[in-house]
Tab-separated table of C-alpha atoms in Angstrom:
chain	number	residue	atom	x	y	z
Y	1	ARG	CA	-19.363	94.179	17.756
Y	2	GLU	CA	-16.025	93.861	18.358
Y	3	THR	CA	-15.354	92.208	21.962
Y	4	ARG	CA	-15.627	94.471	24.763
Y	5	GLU	CA	-17.317	97.704	22.264
Y	6	ALA	CA	-21.018	98.580	22.040
Y	7	TRP	CA	-23.379	96.362	19.725
Y	8	ASN	CA	-24.123	97.578	16.546
Y	9	ASN	CA	-27.361	96.879	15.481
Y	10	VAL	CA	-27.993	96.587	11.087
Y	11	THR	CA	-30.806	95.133	9.416
Y	12	VAL	CA	-30.132	93.016	6.669
Y	13	TRP	CA	-33.339	91.776	4.101
Y	14	GLY	CA	-31.276	89.046	2.840
Y	15	SER	CA	-29.345	86.237	4.051
Y	16	ARG	CA	-25.636	87.972	3.363
Y	17	TYR	CA	-23.811	90.843	4.844
Y	18	VAL	CA	-20.323	92.151	4.552
Y	19	VAL	CA	-18.200	93.809	7.630
Y	20	GLY	CA	-16.036	96.307	6.107
Y	21	GLN	CA	-13.579	98.907	7.754
Y	22	THR	CA	-12.235	96.092	9.932
Y	23	PRO	CA	-8.530	95.332	10.943
Y	24	VAL	CA	-6.851	92.266	9.855
Y	25	TYR	CA	-8.289	89.230	11.672
Y	26	VAL	CA	-10.143	90.685	14.624
Y	27	PRO	CA	-12.255	88.505	16.478
Y	28	TYR	CA	-15.680	89.690	16.154
Y	29	GLU	CA	-18.840	88.756	18.424
Y	30	ILE	CA	-22.020	88.187	16.148
Y	31	ARG	CA	-25.143	87.539	16.745
Y	32	VAL	CA	-28.533	86.697	14.213
Y	33	GLN	CA	-31.543	87.452	15.501
Y	34	ALA	CA	-34.806	87.330	13.102
Y	35	GLU	CA	-37.688	89.834	13.264
Y	36	ASN	CA	-40.824	89.928	11.608
Y	37	ASP	CA	-44.094	92.215	11.477
Y	38	PHE	CA	-45.065	91.070	14.907
Y	39	GLY	CA	-41.757	91.805	16.255
Y	40	LYS	CA	-37.903	89.901	17.073
Y	41	GLY	CA	-37.411	86.639	17.399
Y	42	PRO	CA	-35.557	85.155	20.700
Y	43	GLU	CA	-32.266	86.413	21.906
Y	44	PRO	CA	-29.556	84.285	19.743
Y	45	GLU	CA	-26.357	83.336	21.355
Y	46	SER	CA	-22.941	84.908	20.951
Y	47	VAL	CA	-20.605	83.610	17.664
Y	48	ILE	CA	-16.894	84.513	17.193
Y	49	GLY	CA	-16.236	85.284	13.899
Y	50	TYR	CA	-12.842	86.748	12.455
Y	51	SER	CA	-12.052	88.981	9.823
Y	52	GLY	CA	-10.357	88.649	6.985
Y	53	GLU	CA	-6.696	87.325	7.023
Y	54	ASP	CA	-3.990	88.222	5.643
Y	55	LEU	CA	-0.193	86.933	4.602
Y	56	PRO	CA	1.760	87.027	7.434
Y	57	SER	CA	4.873	88.287	8.383
Y	58	ALA	CA	8.302	86.793	8.725
Y	59	PRO	CA	9.094	84.230	10.634
Y	60	ARG	CA	11.070	85.849	14.114
Y	61	ARG	CA	14.937	85.231	14.830
Y	62	PHE	CA	15.616	82.557	12.397
Y	63	ARG	CA	19.133	80.951	13.213
Y	64	VAL	CA	21.485	78.564	11.411
Y	65	ARG	CA	23.890	77.108	13.295
Y	66	GLN	CA	26.270	74.216	11.947
Y	67	PRO	CA	28.223	71.806	15.026
Y	68	ASN	CA	29.545	69.691	12.317
Y	69	LEU	CA	30.573	69.281	8.322
Y	70	GLU	CA	27.539	66.928	8.805
Y	71	THR	CA	24.495	69.055	9.828
Y	72	ILE	CA	22.719	71.847	9.991
Y	73	ASN	CA	20.606	73.022	12.695
Y	74	LEU	CA	17.688	75.623	12.235
Y	75	GLU	CA	15.324	77.444	14.721
Y	76	TRP	CA	12.998	80.170	14.706
Y	77	ASP	CA	10.162	82.127	16.403
Y	78	HIS	CA	6.395	82.120	15.111
Y	79	PRO	CA	5.822	85.432	13.548
Y	80	GLU	CA	4.778	88.938	15.234
Y	81	HIS	CA	1.518	89.605	12.906
Y	82	PRO	CA	0.154	86.034	11.741
Y	83	ASN	CA	-2.492	87.459	10.014
Y	84	GLY	CA	-5.012	84.670	9.758
Y	85	ILE	CA	-4.863	80.784	10.702
Y	86	MET	CA	-1.572	79.747	10.910
Y	87	ILE	CA	-1.380	76.519	8.366
Y	88	GLY	CA	2.467	76.323	8.443
Y	89	TYR	CA	5.822	76.854	7.678
Y	90	THR	CA	7.705	76.418	4.358
Y	91	LEU	CA	11.439	76.530	4.272
Y	92	LYS	CA	13.059	76.249	0.570
Y	93	TYR	CA	16.953	75.874	0.613
Y	94	VAL	CA	19.691	75.392	-2.087
Y	95	ALA	CA	23.294	74.413	-1.736
Y	96	PHE	CA	26.115	77.007	-3.357
Y	97	ASN	CA	29.831	77.366	-4.384
Y	98	GLY	CA	30.820	80.002	-6.034
Y	99	THR	CA	28.768	80.708	-8.845
Y	100	LYS	CA	28.019	77.521	-8.468
Y	101	VAL	CA	23.824	76.744	-7.584
Y	102	GLY	CA	22.759	73.361	-6.768
Y	103	LYS	CA	19.085	72.119	-6.931
Y	104	GLN	CA	16.789	73.765	-4.459
Y	105	ILE	CA	14.524	71.893	-1.706
Y	106	VAL	CA	11.203	72.716	-0.127
Y	107	GLU	CA	10.152	71.476	3.012
Y	108	ASN	CA	6.810	72.128	4.531
Y	109	PHE	CA	6.296	72.502	8.314
Y	110	SER	CA	3.102	72.298	10.361
Y	111	PRO	CA	2.189	75.497	12.478
Y	112	ASN	CA	3.752	74.303	15.793
Y	113	GLN	CA	7.417	72.843	14.025
Y	114	THR	CA	10.006	75.591	15.047
Y	115	LYS	CA	13.192	73.480	14.371
Y	116	PHE	CA	14.265	71.310	11.315
Y	117	THR	CA	17.911	69.485	11.273
Y	118	VAL	CA	18.860	69.542	7.240
Y	119	GLN	CA	21.573	66.693	6.643
Y	120	ARG	CA	24.279	68.054	4.190
Y	121	THR	CA	25.504	66.079	1.239
Y	122	ASP	CA	28.395	68.434	-0.018
Y	123	PRO	CA	30.990	69.412	3.250
Y	124	VAL	CA	32.221	72.237	1.219
Y	125	SER	CA	29.783	74.080	-0.644
Y	126	ARG	CA	27.768	76.813	1.278
Y	127	TYR	CA	23.482	76.617	1.947
Y	128	ARG	CA	21.200	79.447	1.594
Y	129	PHE	CA	18.019	78.979	3.988
Y	130	THR	CA	14.352	80.635	2.867
Y	131	LEU	CA	11.788	80.532	5.538
Y	132	SER	CA	8.083	81.478	5.370
Y	133	ALA	CA	5.092	81.297	7.079
Y	134	ARG	CA	1.640	80.346	5.903
Y	135	THR	CA	-2.648	81.479	6.255
Y	136	GLN	CA	-5.179	80.171	3.858
Y	137	VAL	CA	-4.487	83.750	1.536
Y	138	GLY	CA	-0.589	82.161	0.927
Y	139	SER	CA	2.610	82.532	2.180
Y	140	GLY	CA	3.714	85.629	3.740
Y	141	GLU	CA	7.075	87.403	3.957
Y	142	ALA	CA	10.122	85.293	3.885
Y	143	VAL	CA	13.475	85.673	5.798
Y	144	THR	CA	16.706	84.020	4.518
Y	145	GLU	CA	20.169	83.229	6.514
Y	146	GLU	CA	22.918	81.583	4.944
Y	147	SER	CA	25.066	78.851	6.736
Y	148	PRO	CA	28.443	79.709	7.970
Y	149	ALA	CA	31.605	79.849	5.860
Y	150	PRO	CA	33.625	76.181	5.605
Y	151	PRO	CA	36.770	75.869	7.847
Y	152	ASN	CA	40.132	75.311	6.362
Y	153	GLU	CA	42.017	72.304	5.222
Y	154	ALA	CA	42.840	71.323	9.135
Y	155	TYR	CA	39.033	70.964	10.013
Y	156	THR	CA	38.499	67.255	10.120
Y	157	ASN	CA	35.147	65.910	9.319
Y	158	ASN	CA	34.468	64.104	12.619
Y	159	GLN	CA	35.867	67.655	14.789
Y	160	ALA	CA	37.419	65.178	16.975
Y	161	ASP	CA	39.525	66.545	19.527
Y	162	ILE	CA	43.314	67.929	18.454
Y	163	ALA	CA	44.499	66.309	21.596
Y	164	THR	CA	43.966	63.082	20.993
Y	165	GLN	CA	45.500	63.086	17.023
Y	166	GLY	CA	48.623	61.117	16.140
Y	167	TRP	CA	50.292	64.510	14.583
Y	168	PHE	CA	49.384	66.893	17.400
Y	169	ILE	CA	50.842	63.897	20.045
Y	170	GLY	CA	54.123	63.064	18.138
Y	171	LEU	CA	54.403	66.827	17.443
Y	172	MET	CA	54.648	67.120	21.302
Y	173	CYS	CA	56.659	64.898	21.841
Y	174	ALA	CA	59.626	66.155	19.040
Y	175	ILE	CA	59.160	69.486	21.052
Y	176	ALA	CA	59.749	67.831	24.673
Y	177	LEU	CA	62.841	65.995	23.442
Y	178	LEU	CA	64.348	69.204	21.555
Y	179	VAL	CA	64.563	71.015	25.151
Y	180	LEU	CA	65.527	68.172	26.465
Y	181	ILE	CA	68.481	68.093	24.389
Y	182	LEU	CA	69.043	71.907	25.206
Y	183	LEU	CA	68.723	71.680	28.640
Y	184	ILE	CA	71.428	68.790	28.954
Y	185	VAL	CA	73.849	71.234	26.297
Y	186	CYS	CA	73.462	74.044	28.304
Y	187	PHE	CA	74.118	71.920	31.839
Y	188	ILE	CA	77.664	70.760	30.443
Y	189	LYS	CA	78.478	73.986	29.252
Y	190	ARG	CA	77.803	75.495	32.488
Y	191	SER	CA	79.688	72.821	34.211
Y	192	ARG	CA	82.788	73.234	31.795
Y	193	GLY	CA	82.474	76.929	32.348
Y	194	GLY	CA	82.614	76.774	35.883
Y	195	LYS	CA	85.964	76.239	37.305
Y	196	TYR	CA	88.098	79.371	37.494
Y	197	PRO	CA	91.592	79.203	40.185
Y	198	VAL	CA	90.334	79.403	43.811
Y	199	ARG	CA	93.143	82.091	45.743
Y	200	GLU	CA	93.652	82.353	49.147
Y	201	LYS	CA	92.199	85.636	50.505
Y	202	LYS	CA	94.400	88.033	51.572
Y	203	ASP	CA	94.993	91.480	53.380
Y	204	VAL	CA	97.019	92.525	50.302
Y	205	PRO	CA	94.440	92.698	46.884
Y	206	LEU	CA	95.957	90.007	44.505
Y	207	GLY	CA	97.255	92.547	40.702
Y	208	PRO	CA	95.795	91.774	37.583
Y	209	GLU	CA	97.045	88.493	36.373
Y	210	ASP	CA	98.985	88.549	32.983
Y	211	PRO	CA	97.450	87.931	30.224
Y	212	LYS	CA	100.766	85.597	28.815
Y	213	GLU	CA	100.735	83.550	32.245
Y	214	GLU	CA	96.769	82.211	31.165
Y	215	ASP	CA	97.668	81.573	27.846
Y	216	GLY	CA	101.022	80.082	28.812
Y	217	SER	CA	103.140	82.029	26.180
Y	218	PHE	CA	106.091	83.981	26.756
Y	219	ASP	CA	108.014	86.989	25.495
Y	220	TYR	CA	111.842	86.351	25.704
Y	221	SER	CA	112.692	89.790	24.054
Y	222	ASP	CA	112.810	91.878	26.599
Y	223	GLU	CA	114.921	89.375	28.764
Y	224	ASP	CA	117.250	88.421	25.981
Y	225	ASN	CA	118.156	92.262	25.915
Y	226	LYS	CA	118.582	93.245	29.348
Y	227	PRO	CA	122.263	92.270	30.459
Y	228	LEU	CA	122.555	90.070	33.458
Y	229	GLN	CA	122.420	90.647	37.139
Y	230	GLY	CA	125.435	88.962	37.998
Y	231	SER	CA	127.501	90.567	35.363
Y	232	GLN	CA	126.322	94.024	35.975
Y	233	THR	CA	127.338	93.645	39.075
Y	234	SER	CA	130.830	92.154	38.512
Y	235	LEU	CA	131.674	94.663	36.059
Y	236	ASP	CA	130.803	97.825	38.119
Y	237	GLY	CA	132.741	96.155	40.958
Y	238	THR	CA	136.137	95.691	39.108
Y	239	ILE	CA	135.292	99.361	37.737
Y	240	LYS	CA	135.188	100.731	40.733
Y	241	GLN	CA	137.879	98.815	41.942
Y	242	GLN	CA	140.239	100.493	39.665
Y	243	GLU	CA	139.072	103.662	40.262
Y	244	SER	CA	139.688	103.517	43.721
Y	245	ASP	CA	142.991	101.985	43.126
Y	246	ASP	CA	144.414	105.187	40.986
Y	247	SER	CA	143.671	107.399	43.668
Y	248	LEU	CA	145.398	105.481	45.990
Y	249	VAL	CA	148.097	105.677	44.057
Y	250	ASP	CA	147.725	109.478	43.545
Y	251	TYR	CA	147.805	109.960	47.085
Y	252	GLY	CA	150.762	107.354	47.800
Y	253	GLU	CA	154.366	108.042	46.896
Y	254	GLY	CA	155.489	107.257	43.898
Y	255	GLY	CA	154.653	102.944	43.198
Y	256	GLU	CA	154.238	102.682	47.209
Y	257	GLY	CA	150.932	103.760	47.694
Y	258	GLN	CA	149.194	100.501	49.454
Y	259	PHE	CA	147.921	99.353	52.482
Y	260	ASN	CA	150.561	99.252	56.304
Y	261	GLU	CA	150.613	96.254	57.896
Y	262	ASP	CA	147.411	96.999	59.760
Y	263	GLY	CA	145.735	97.555	56.643
Y	264	SER	CA	145.572	101.414	57.116
Y	265	PHE	CA	146.369	103.963	54.549
Y	266	ILE	CA	145.869	107.262	56.488
Y	267	GLY	CA	148.673	107.973	57.664
Y	268	GLN	CA	149.960	107.659	54.240
Y	269	TYR	CA	147.150	110.075	53.176
Y	270	THR	CA	147.519	112.443	55.723
Y	271	VAL	CA	151.688	112.927	55.006
Y	272	LYS	CA	150.745	113.565	51.114
Y	273	LYS	CA	147.719	116.008	51.677
Y	274	ASP	CA	149.772	118.251	54.184
Y	275	LYS	CA	153.231	117.975	52.164
Y	276	GLU	CA	150.595	119.432	49.090
Y	277	GLU	CA	149.176	122.492	51.114
Y	278	THR	CA	152.598	123.151	52.074
Y	279	GLU	CA	153.855	123.627	48.904
Y	280	GLY	CA	150.361	125.286	47.457
Y	281	ASN	CA	151.275	127.985	50.389
Y	282	GLU	CA	154.728	128.749	49.035
Y	283	SER	CA	153.658	129.173	45.301
Y	284	SER	CA	150.819	131.308	46.709
Y	285	GLU	CA	153.685	133.116	48.496
Y	286	ALA	CA	155.532	133.487	45.463
Y	287	THR	CA	153.268	135.079	43.407
Y	288	SER	CA	151.515	137.350	45.383
Y	289	PRO	CA	152.218	140.823	44.919
Y	290	VAL	CA	152.577	142.026	48.138
Y	291	ASN	CA	155.647	139.594	48.674
Y	292	ALA	CA	157.295	141.047	45.466
Y	293	ILE	CA	156.795	144.922	46.795
Y	294	TYR	CA	158.739	143.250	49.739
Y	295	SER	CA	161.330	142.103	47.815
Y	296	LEU	CA	162.008	145.139	45.967
Y	297	ALA	CA	162.094	147.198	48.881
């Protein structure tokens, strides 16, 4: 019978019996009791037997890790369905590079081993690993994994810290030196360009400066065309004086239209004016038509 089930009794006339229709590798409790014409013999002890074995399932969670270019670490778990008594594991691996395939290597492990480390002989090629479990029947389903792709040229063989490499330290020093030089140049330019004319604060706002004064150039074309202020004043004074003299001579008598002793010419001007008014009145009376009528009368 299967464990925890009712007993199944079978009478066998020989010394051999095969139980069929059983699951793969299932434990059975077995008792064999002799019987003859006088009856059954004493009660025998139970023996545990298993049904037939089969090929095991594939190992679970097969993992391939590559900590460096020299070694590859492999790890796996036992099969979910052993289907018999495990007698070990078989690992097959081969190096390949593109279409080139190397020699296959086979490793056998005990049923309790679940780790293995491969020492690389070719740091450029990749590796293909095939792992399977074995029972008395044979090797079961296999699982296949490949190693990671090879690193680029910048990857060092010993994977040393990049901060300790000489080229990296030199590069950092060169960058720091360039930054320092740029800071010094910027500071010098700022010091030279930071000087501006300082003016006292006044109530009247300052007007825009002449751009010619800033660059030190002057334009004399306008100054050459303008007459001198002193000469202009003297010429105007001379012209005005001549006009004044002419007007005074006109109002004077003959060529003696000069100032009197006290510097006054008012009297002469008044006499001259009265005389002109008298002559004007006489001429108007002479030409008037009324006067002509009276004269005819």
